[in-house]
Short mmCIF file of the N, C-alpha and C atoms (twelve columns), coordinates in Angstrom:
data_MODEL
# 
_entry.id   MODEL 
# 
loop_
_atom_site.group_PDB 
_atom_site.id 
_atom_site.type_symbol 
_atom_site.label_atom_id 
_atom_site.label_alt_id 
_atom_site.label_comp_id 
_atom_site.label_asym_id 
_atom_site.label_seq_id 
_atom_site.Cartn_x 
_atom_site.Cartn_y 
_atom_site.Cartn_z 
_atom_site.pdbx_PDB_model_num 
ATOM 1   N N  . UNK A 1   56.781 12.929  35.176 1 
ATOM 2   C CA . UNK A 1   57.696 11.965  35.762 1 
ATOM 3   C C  . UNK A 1   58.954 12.683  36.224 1 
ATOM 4   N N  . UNK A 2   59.521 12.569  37.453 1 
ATOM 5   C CA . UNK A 2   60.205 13.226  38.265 1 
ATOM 6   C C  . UNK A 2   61.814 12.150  37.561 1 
ATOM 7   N N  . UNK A 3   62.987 12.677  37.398 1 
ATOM 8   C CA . UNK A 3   63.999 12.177  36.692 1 
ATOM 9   C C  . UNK A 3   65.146 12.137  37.719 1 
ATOM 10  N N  . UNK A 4   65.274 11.338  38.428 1 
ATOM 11  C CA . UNK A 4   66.475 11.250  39.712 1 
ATOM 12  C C  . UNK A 4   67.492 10.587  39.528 1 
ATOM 13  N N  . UNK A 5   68.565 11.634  39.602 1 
ATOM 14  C CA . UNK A 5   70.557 11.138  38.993 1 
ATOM 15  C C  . UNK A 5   71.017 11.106  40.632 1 
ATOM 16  N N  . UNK A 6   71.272 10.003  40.684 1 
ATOM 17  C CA . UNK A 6   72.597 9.923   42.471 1 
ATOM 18  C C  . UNK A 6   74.052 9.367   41.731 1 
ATOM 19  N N  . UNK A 7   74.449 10.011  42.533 1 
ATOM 20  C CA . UNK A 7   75.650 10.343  42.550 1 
ATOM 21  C C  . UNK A 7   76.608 9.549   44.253 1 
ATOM 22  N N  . UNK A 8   77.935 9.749   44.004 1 
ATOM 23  C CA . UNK A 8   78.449 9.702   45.049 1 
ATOM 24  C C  . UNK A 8   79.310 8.360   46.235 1 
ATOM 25  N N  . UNK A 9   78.629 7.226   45.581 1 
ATOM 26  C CA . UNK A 9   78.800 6.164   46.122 1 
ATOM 27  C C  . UNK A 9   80.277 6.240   45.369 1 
ATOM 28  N N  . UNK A 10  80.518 4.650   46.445 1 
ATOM 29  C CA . UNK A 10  82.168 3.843   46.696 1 
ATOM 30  C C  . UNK A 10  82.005 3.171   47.631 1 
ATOM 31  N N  . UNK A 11  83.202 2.929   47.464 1 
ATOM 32  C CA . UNK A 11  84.242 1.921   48.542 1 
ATOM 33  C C  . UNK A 11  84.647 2.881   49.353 1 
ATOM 34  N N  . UNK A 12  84.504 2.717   50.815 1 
ATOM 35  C CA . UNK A 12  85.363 3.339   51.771 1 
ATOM 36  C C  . UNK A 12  85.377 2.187   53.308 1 
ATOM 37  N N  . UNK A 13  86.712 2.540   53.632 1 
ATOM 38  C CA . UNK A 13  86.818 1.526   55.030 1 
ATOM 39  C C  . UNK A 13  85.700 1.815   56.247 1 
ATOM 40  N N  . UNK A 14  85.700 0.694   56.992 1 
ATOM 41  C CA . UNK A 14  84.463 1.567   58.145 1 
ATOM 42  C C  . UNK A 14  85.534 2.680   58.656 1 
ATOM 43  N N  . UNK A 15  84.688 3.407   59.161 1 
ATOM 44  C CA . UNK A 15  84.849 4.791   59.879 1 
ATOM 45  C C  . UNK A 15  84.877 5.748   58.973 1 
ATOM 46  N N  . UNK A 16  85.123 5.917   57.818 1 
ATOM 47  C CA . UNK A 16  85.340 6.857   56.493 1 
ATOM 48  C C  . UNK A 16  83.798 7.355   56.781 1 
ATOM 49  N N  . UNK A 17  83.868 8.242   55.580 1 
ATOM 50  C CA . UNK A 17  82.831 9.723   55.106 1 
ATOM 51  C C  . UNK A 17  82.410 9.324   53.887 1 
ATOM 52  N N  . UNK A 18  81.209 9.273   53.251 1 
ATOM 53  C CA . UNK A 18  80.948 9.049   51.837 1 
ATOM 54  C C  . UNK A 18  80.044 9.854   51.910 1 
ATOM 55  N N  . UNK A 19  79.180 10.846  50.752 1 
ATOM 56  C CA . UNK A 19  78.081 11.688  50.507 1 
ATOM 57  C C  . UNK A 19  77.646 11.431  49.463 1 
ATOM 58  N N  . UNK A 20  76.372 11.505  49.312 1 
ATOM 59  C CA . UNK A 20  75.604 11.143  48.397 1 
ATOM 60  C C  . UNK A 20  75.019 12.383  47.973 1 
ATOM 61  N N  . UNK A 21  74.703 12.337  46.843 1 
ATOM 62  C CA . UNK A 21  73.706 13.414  46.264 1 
ATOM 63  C C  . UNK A 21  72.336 12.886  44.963 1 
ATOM 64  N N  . UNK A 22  71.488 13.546  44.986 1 
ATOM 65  C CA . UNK A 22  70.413 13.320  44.474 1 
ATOM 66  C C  . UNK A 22  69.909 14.504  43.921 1 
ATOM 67  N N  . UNK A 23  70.152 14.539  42.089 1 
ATOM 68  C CA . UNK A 23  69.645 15.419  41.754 1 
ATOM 69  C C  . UNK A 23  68.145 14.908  40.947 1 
ATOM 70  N N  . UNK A 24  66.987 15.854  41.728 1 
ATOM 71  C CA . UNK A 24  65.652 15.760  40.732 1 
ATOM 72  C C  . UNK A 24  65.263 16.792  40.061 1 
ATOM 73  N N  . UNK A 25  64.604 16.637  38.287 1 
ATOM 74  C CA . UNK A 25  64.048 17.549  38.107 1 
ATOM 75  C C  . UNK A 25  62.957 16.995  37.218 1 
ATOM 76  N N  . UNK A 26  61.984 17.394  36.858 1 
ATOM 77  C CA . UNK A 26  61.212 17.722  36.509 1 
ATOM 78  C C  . UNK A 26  59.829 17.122  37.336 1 
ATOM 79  N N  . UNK A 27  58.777 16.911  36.437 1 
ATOM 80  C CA . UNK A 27  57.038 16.091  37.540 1 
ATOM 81  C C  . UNK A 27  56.950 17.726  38.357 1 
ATOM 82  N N  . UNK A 28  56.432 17.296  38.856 1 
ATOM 83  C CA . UNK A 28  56.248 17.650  40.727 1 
ATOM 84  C C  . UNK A 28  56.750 17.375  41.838 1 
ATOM 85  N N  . UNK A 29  57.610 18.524  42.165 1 
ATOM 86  C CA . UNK A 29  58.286 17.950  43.244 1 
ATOM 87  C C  . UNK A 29  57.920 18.964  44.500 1 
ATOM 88  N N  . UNK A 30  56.902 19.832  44.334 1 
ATOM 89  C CA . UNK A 30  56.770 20.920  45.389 1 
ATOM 90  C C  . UNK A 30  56.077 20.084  46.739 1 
ATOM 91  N N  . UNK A 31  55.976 20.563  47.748 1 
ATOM 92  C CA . UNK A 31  55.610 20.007  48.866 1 
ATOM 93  C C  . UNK A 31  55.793 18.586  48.870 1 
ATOM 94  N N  . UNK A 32  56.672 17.753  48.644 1 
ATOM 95  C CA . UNK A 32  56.726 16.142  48.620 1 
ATOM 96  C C  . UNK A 32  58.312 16.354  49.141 1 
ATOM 97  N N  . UNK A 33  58.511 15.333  50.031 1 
ATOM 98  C CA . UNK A 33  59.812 15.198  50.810 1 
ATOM 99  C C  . UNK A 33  60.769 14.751  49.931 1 
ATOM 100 N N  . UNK A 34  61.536 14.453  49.997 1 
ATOM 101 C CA . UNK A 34  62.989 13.506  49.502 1 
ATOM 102 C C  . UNK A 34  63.175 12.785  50.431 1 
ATOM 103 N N  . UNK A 35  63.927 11.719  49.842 1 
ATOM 104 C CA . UNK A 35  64.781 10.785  50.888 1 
ATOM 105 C C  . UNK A 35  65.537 9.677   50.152 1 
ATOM 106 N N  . UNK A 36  66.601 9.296   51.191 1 
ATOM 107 C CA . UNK A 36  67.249 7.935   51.197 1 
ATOM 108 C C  . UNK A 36  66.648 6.753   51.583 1 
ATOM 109 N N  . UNK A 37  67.015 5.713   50.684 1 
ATOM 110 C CA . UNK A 37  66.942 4.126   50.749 1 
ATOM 111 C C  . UNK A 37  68.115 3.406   50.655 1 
ATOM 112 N N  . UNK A 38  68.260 1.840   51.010 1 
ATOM 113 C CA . UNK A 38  69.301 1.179   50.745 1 
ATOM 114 C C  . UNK A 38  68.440 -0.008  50.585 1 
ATOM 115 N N  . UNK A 39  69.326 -0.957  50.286 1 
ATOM 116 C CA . UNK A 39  69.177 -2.271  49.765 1 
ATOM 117 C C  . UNK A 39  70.313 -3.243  49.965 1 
ATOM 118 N N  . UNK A 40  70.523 -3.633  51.078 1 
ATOM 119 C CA . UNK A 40  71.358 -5.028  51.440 1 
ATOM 120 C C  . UNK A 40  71.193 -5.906  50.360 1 
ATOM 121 N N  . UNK A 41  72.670 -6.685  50.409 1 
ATOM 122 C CA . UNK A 41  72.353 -7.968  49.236 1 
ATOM 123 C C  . UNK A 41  71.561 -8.937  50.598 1 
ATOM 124 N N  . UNK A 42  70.500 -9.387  49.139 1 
ATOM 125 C CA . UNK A 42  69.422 -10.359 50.144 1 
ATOM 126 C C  . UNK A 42  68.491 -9.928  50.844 1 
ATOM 127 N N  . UNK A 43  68.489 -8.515  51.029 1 
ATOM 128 C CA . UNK A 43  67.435 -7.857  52.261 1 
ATOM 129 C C  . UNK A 43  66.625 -6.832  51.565 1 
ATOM 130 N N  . UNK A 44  65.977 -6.287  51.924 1 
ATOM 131 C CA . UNK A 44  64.678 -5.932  51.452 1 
ATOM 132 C C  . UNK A 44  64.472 -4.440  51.589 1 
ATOM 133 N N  . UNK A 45  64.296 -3.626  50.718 1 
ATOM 134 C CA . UNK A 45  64.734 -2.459  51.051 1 
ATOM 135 C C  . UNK A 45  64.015 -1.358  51.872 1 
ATOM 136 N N  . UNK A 46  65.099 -0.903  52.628 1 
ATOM 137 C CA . UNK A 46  64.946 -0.397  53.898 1 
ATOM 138 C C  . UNK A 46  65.075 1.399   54.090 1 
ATOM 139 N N  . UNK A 47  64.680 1.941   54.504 1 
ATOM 140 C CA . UNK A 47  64.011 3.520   54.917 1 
ATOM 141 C C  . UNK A 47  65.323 3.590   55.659 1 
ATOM 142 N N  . UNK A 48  66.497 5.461   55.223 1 
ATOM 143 C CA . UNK A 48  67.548 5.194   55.720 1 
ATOM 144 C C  . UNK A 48  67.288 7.088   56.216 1 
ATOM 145 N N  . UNK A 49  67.011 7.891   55.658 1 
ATOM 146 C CA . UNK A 49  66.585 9.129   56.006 1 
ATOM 147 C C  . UNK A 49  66.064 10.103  55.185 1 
ATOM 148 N N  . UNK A 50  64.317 11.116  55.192 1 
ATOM 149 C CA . UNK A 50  64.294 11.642  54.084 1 
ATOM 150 C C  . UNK A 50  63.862 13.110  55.291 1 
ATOM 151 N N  . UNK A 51  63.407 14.150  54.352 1 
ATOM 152 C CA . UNK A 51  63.339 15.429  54.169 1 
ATOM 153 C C  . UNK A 51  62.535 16.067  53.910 1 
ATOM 154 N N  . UNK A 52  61.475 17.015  54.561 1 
ATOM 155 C CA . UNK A 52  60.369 17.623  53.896 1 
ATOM 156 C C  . UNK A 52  61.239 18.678  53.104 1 
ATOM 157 N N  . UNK A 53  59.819 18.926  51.894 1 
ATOM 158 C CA . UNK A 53  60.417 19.539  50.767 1 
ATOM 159 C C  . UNK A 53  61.252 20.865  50.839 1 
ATOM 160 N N  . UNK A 54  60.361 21.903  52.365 1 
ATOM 161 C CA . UNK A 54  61.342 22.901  52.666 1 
ATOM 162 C C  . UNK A 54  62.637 22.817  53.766 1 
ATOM 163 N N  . UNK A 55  62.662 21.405  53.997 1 
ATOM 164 C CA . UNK A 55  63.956 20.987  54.645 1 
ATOM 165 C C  . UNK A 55  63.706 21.543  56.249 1 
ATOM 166 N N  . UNK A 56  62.604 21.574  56.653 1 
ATOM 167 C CA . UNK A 56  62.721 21.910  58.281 1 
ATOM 168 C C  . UNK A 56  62.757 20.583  59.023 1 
ATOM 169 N N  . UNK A 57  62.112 19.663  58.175 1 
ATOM 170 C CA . UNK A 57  61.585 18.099  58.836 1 
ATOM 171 C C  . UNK A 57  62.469 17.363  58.402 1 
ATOM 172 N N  . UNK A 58  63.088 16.485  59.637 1 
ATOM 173 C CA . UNK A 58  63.800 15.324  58.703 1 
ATOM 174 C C  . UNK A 58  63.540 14.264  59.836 1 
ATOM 175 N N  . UNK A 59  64.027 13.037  59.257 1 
ATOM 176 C CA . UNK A 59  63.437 11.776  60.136 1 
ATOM 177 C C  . UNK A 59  64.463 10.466  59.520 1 
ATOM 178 N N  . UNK A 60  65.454 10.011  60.428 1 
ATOM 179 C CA . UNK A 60  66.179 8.857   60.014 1 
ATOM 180 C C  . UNK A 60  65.906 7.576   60.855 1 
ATOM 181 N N  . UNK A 61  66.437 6.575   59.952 1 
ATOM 182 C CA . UNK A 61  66.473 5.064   60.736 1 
ATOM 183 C C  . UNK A 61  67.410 5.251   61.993 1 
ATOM 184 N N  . UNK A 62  66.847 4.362   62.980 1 
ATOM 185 C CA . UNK A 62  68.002 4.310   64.086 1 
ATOM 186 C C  . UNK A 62  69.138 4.146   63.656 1 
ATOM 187 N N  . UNK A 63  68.962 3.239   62.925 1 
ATOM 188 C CA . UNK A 63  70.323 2.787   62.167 1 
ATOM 189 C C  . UNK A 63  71.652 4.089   61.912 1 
ATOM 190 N N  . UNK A 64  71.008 4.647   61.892 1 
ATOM 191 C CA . UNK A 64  72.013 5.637   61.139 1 
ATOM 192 C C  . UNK A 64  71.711 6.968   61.964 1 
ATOM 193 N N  . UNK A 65  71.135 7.509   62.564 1 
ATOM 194 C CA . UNK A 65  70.568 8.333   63.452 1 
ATOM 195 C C  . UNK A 65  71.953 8.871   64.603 1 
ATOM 196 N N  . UNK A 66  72.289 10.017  64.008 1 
ATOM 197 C CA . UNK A 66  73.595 10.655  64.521 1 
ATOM 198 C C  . UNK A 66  74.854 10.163  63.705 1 
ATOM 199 N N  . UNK A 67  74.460 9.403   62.785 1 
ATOM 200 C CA . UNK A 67  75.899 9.275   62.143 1 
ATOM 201 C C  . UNK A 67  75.626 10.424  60.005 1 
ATOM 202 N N  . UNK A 68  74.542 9.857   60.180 1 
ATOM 203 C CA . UNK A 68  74.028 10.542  58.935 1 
ATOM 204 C C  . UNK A 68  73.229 12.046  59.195 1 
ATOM 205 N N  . UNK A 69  73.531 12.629  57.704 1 
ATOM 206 C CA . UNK A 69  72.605 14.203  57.779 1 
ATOM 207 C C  . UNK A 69  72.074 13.925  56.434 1 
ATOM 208 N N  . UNK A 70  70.773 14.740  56.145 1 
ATOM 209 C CA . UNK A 70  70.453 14.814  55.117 1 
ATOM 210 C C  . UNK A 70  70.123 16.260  54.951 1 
ATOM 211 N N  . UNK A 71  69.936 16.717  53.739 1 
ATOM 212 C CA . UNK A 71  69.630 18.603  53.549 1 
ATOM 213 C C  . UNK A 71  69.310 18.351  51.958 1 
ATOM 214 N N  . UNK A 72  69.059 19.070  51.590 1 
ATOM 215 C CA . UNK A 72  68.047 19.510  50.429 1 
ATOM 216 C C  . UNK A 72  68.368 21.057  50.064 1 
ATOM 217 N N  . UNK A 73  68.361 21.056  48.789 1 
ATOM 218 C CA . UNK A 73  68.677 22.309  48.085 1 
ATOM 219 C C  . UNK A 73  67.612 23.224  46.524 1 
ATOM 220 N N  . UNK A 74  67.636 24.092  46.463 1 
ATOM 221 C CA . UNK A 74  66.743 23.902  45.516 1 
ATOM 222 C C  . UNK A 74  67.151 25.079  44.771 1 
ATOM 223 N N  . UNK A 75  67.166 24.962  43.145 1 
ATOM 224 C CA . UNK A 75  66.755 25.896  42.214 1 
ATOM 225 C C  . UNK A 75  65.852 26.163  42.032 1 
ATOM 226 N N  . UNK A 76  65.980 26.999  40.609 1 
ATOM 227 C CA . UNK A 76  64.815 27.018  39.408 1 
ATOM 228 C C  . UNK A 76  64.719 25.670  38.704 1 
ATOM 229 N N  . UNK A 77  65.649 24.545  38.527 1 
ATOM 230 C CA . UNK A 77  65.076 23.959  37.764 1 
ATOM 231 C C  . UNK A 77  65.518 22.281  38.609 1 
ATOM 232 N N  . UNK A 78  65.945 22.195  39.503 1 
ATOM 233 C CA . UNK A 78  66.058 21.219  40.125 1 
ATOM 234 C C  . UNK A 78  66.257 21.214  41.520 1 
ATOM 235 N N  . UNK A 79  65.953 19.936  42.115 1 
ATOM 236 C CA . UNK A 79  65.854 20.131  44.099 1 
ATOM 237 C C  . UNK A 79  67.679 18.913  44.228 1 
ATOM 238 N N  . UNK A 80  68.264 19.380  44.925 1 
ATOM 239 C CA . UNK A 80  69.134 18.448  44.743 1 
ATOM 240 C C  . UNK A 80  69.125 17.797  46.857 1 
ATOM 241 N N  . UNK A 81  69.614 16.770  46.955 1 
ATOM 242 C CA . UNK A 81  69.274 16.167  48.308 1 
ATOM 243 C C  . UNK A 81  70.676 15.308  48.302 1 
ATOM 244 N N  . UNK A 82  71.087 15.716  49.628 1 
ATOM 245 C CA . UNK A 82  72.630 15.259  49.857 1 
ATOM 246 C C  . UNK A 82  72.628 14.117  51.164 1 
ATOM 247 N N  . UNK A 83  73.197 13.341  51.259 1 
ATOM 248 C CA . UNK A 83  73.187 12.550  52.587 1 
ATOM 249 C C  . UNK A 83  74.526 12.365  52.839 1 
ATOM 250 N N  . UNK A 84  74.986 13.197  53.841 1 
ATOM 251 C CA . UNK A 84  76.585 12.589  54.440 1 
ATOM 252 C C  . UNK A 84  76.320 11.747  55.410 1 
ATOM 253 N N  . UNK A 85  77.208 10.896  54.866 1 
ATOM 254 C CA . UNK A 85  77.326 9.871   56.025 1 
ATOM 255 C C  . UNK A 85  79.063 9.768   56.666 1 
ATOM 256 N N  . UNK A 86  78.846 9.919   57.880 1 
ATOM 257 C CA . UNK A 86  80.241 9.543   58.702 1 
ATOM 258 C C  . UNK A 86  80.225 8.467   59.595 1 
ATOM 259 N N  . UNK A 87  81.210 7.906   59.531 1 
ATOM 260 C CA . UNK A 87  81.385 6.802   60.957 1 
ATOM 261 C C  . UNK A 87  80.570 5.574   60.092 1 
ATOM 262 N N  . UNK A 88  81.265 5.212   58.853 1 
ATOM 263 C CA . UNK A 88  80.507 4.302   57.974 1 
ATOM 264 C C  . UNK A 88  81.069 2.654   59.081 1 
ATOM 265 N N  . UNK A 89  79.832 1.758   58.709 1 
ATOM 266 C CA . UNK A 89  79.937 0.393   59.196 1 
ATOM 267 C C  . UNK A 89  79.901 -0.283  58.274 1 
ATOM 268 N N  . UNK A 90  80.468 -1.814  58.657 1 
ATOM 269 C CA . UNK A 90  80.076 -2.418  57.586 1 
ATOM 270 C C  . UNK A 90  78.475 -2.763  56.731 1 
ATOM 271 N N  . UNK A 91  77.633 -2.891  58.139 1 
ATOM 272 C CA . UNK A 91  76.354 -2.683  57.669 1 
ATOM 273 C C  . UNK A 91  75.659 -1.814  56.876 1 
ATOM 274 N N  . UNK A 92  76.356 -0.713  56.627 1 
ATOM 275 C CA . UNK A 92  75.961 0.441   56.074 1 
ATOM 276 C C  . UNK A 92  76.254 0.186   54.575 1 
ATOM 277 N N  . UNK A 93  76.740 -1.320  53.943 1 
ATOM 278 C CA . UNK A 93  76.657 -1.700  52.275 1 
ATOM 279 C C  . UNK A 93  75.661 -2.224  52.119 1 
ATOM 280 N N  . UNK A 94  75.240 -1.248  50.700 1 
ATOM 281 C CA . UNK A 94  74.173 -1.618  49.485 1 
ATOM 282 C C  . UNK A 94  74.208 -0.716  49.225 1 
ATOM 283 N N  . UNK A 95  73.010 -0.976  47.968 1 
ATOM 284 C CA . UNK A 95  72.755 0.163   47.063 1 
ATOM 285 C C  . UNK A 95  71.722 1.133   47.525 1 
ATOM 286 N N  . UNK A 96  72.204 2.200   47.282 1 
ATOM 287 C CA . UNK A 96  71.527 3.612   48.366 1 
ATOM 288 C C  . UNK A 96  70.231 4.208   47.069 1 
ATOM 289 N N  . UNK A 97  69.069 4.366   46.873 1 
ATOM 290 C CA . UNK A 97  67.897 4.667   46.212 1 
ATOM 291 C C  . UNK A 97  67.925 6.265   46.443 1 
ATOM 292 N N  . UNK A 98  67.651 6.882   45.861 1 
ATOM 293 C CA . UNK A 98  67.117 7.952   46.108 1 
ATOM 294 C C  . UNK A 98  65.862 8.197   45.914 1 
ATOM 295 N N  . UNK A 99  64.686 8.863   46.306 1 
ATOM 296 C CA . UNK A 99  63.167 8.709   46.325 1 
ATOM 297 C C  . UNK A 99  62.698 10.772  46.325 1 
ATOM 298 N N  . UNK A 100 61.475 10.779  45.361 1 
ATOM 299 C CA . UNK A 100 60.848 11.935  45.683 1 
ATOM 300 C C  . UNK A 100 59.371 11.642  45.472 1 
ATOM 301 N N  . UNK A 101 58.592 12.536  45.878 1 
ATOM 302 C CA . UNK A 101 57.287 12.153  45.687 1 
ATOM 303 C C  . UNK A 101 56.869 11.717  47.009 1 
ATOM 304 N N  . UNK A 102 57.864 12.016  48.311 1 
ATOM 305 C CA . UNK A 102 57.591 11.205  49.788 1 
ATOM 306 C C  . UNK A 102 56.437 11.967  50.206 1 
ATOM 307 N N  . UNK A 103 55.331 11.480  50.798 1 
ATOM 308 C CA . UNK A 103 53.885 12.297  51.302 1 
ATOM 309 C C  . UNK A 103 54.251 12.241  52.948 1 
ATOM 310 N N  . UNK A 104 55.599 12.635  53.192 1 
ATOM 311 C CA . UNK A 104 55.797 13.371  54.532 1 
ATOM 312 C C  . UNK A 104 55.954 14.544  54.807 1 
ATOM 313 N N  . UNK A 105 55.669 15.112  55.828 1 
ATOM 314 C CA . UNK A 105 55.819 16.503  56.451 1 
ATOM 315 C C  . UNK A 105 56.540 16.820  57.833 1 
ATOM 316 N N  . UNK A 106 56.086 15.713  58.691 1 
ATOM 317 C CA . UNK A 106 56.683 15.933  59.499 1 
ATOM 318 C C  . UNK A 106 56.548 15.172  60.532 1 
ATOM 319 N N  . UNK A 107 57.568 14.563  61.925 1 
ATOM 320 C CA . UNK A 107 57.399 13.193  62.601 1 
ATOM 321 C C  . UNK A 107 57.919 12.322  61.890 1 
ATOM 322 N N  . UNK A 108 57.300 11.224  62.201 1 
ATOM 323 C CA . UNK A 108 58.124 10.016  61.866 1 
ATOM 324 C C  . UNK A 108 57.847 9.055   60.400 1 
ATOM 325 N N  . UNK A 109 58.340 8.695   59.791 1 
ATOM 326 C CA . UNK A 109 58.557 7.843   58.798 1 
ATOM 327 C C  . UNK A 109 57.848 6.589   58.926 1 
ATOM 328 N N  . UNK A 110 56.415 6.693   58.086 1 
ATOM 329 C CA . UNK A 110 55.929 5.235   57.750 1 
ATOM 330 C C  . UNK A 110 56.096 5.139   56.222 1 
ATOM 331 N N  . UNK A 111 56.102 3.915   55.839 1 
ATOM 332 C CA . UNK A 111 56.116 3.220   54.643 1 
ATOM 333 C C  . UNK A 111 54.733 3.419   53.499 1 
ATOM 334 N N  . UNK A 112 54.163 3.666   54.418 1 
ATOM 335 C CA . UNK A 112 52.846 4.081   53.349 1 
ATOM 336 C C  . UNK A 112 52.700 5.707   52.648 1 
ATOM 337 N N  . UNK A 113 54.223 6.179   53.183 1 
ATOM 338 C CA . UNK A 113 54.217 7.467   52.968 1 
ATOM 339 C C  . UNK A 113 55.220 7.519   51.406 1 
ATOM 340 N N  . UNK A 114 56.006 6.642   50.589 1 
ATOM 341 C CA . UNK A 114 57.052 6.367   49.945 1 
ATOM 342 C C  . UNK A 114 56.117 5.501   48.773 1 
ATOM 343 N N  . UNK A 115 54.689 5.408   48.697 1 
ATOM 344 C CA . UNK A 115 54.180 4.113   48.293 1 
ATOM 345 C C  . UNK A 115 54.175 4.547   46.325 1 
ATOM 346 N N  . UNK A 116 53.757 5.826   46.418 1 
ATOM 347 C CA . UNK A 116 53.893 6.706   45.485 1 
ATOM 348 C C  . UNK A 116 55.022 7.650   44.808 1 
ATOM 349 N N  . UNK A 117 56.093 7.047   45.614 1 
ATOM 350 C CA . UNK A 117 57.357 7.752   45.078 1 
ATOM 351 C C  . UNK A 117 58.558 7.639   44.190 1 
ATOM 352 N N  . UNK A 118 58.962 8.288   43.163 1 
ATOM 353 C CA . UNK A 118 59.632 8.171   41.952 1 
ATOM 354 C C  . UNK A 118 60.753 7.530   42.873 1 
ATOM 355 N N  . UNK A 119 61.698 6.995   41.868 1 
ATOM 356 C CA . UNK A 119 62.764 6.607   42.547 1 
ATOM 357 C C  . UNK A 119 64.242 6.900   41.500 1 
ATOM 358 N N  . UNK A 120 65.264 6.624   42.034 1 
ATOM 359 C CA . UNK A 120 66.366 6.668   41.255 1 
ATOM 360 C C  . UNK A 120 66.916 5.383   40.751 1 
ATOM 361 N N  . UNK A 121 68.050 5.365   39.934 1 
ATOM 362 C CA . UNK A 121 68.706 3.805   39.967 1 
ATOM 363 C C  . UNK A 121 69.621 3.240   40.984 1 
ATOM 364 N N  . UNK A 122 69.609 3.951   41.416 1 
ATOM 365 C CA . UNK A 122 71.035 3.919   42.934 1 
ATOM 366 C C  . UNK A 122 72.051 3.739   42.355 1 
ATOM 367 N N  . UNK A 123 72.780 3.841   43.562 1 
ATOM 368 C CA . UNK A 123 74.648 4.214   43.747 1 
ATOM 369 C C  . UNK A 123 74.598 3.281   44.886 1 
ATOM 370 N N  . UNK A 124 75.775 2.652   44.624 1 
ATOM 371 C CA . UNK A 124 76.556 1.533   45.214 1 
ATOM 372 C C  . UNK A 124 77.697 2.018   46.162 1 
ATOM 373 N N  . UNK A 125 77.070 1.469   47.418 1 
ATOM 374 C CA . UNK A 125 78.093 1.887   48.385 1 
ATOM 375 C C  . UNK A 125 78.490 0.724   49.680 1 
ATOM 376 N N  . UNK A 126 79.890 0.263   49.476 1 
ATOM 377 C CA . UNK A 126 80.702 -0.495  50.225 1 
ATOM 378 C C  . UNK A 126 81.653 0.160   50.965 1 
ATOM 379 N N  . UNK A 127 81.446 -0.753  52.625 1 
ATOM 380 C CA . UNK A 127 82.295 -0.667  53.452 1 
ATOM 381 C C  . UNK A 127 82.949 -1.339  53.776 1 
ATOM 382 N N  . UNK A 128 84.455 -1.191  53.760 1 
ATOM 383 C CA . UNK A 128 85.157 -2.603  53.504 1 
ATOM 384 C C  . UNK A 128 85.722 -2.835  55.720 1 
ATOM 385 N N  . UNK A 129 86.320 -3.436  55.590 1 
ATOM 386 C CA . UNK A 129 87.087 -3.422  57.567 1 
ATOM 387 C C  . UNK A 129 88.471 -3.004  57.175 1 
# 
């Protein structure tokens, strides 16, 4: 079982910078992507940007596509996965998931690819006006 700590969330006004981080360790985490999730209050949670495991591949929601980066790091004993986000909206509140175990490589992001993937408890992140 793969053990995922995020970090990073807050409050920031729109247009602000917030970064997230995601540390995993243990399971299996070799060749399996990382990535971000969120969760609107009321809405259903939604695919925000993840990462193949050696970080050449990445693939985000429109949503966020030029405002967000994601990158990936790795030890000996843990992969850690960062998401800056700039040019925050208000849409851009909920709680942000972190995920490993993603069966992507490369292209685009389906849902059947996340179906099998550990998850974190999330970090809470608000954008106020």
């Amino acid at each position: 079982q793969v053990h995922l700590v995020e970090s990073g969330g807050g409050l920031v006004q729109a247009g602000g910078s917030l970064t997230l981080s995601c540390a995993a360790s243990g399971g299996s985490l070799s060749n399996y992507a990382m990535g971000w999730f969120r969760q609107a209050p009321g809405k259903e949670r939604e695919f925000v940007a993840l990462i193949s495991w050696r970080g050449r591949d990445t693939d985000y929601a429109e949503s966020v596509n030029g405002r967000f980066t994601i990158s990936i790091s790795r030890d000996n004993t843990q992969n850690t996965v960062t998401l800056q986000m700039n040019s925050l909206k208000l849409e851009d509140t909920g709680v942000y998931y972190c995920a490993s175990g993603i069966r992507y490589w490369r292209g685009r992001y389906s849902s059947w690819m996340s179906e099998s993937a550990d998850w974190g408890q999330g970090t809470q992140v608000t954008v106020s006006s």
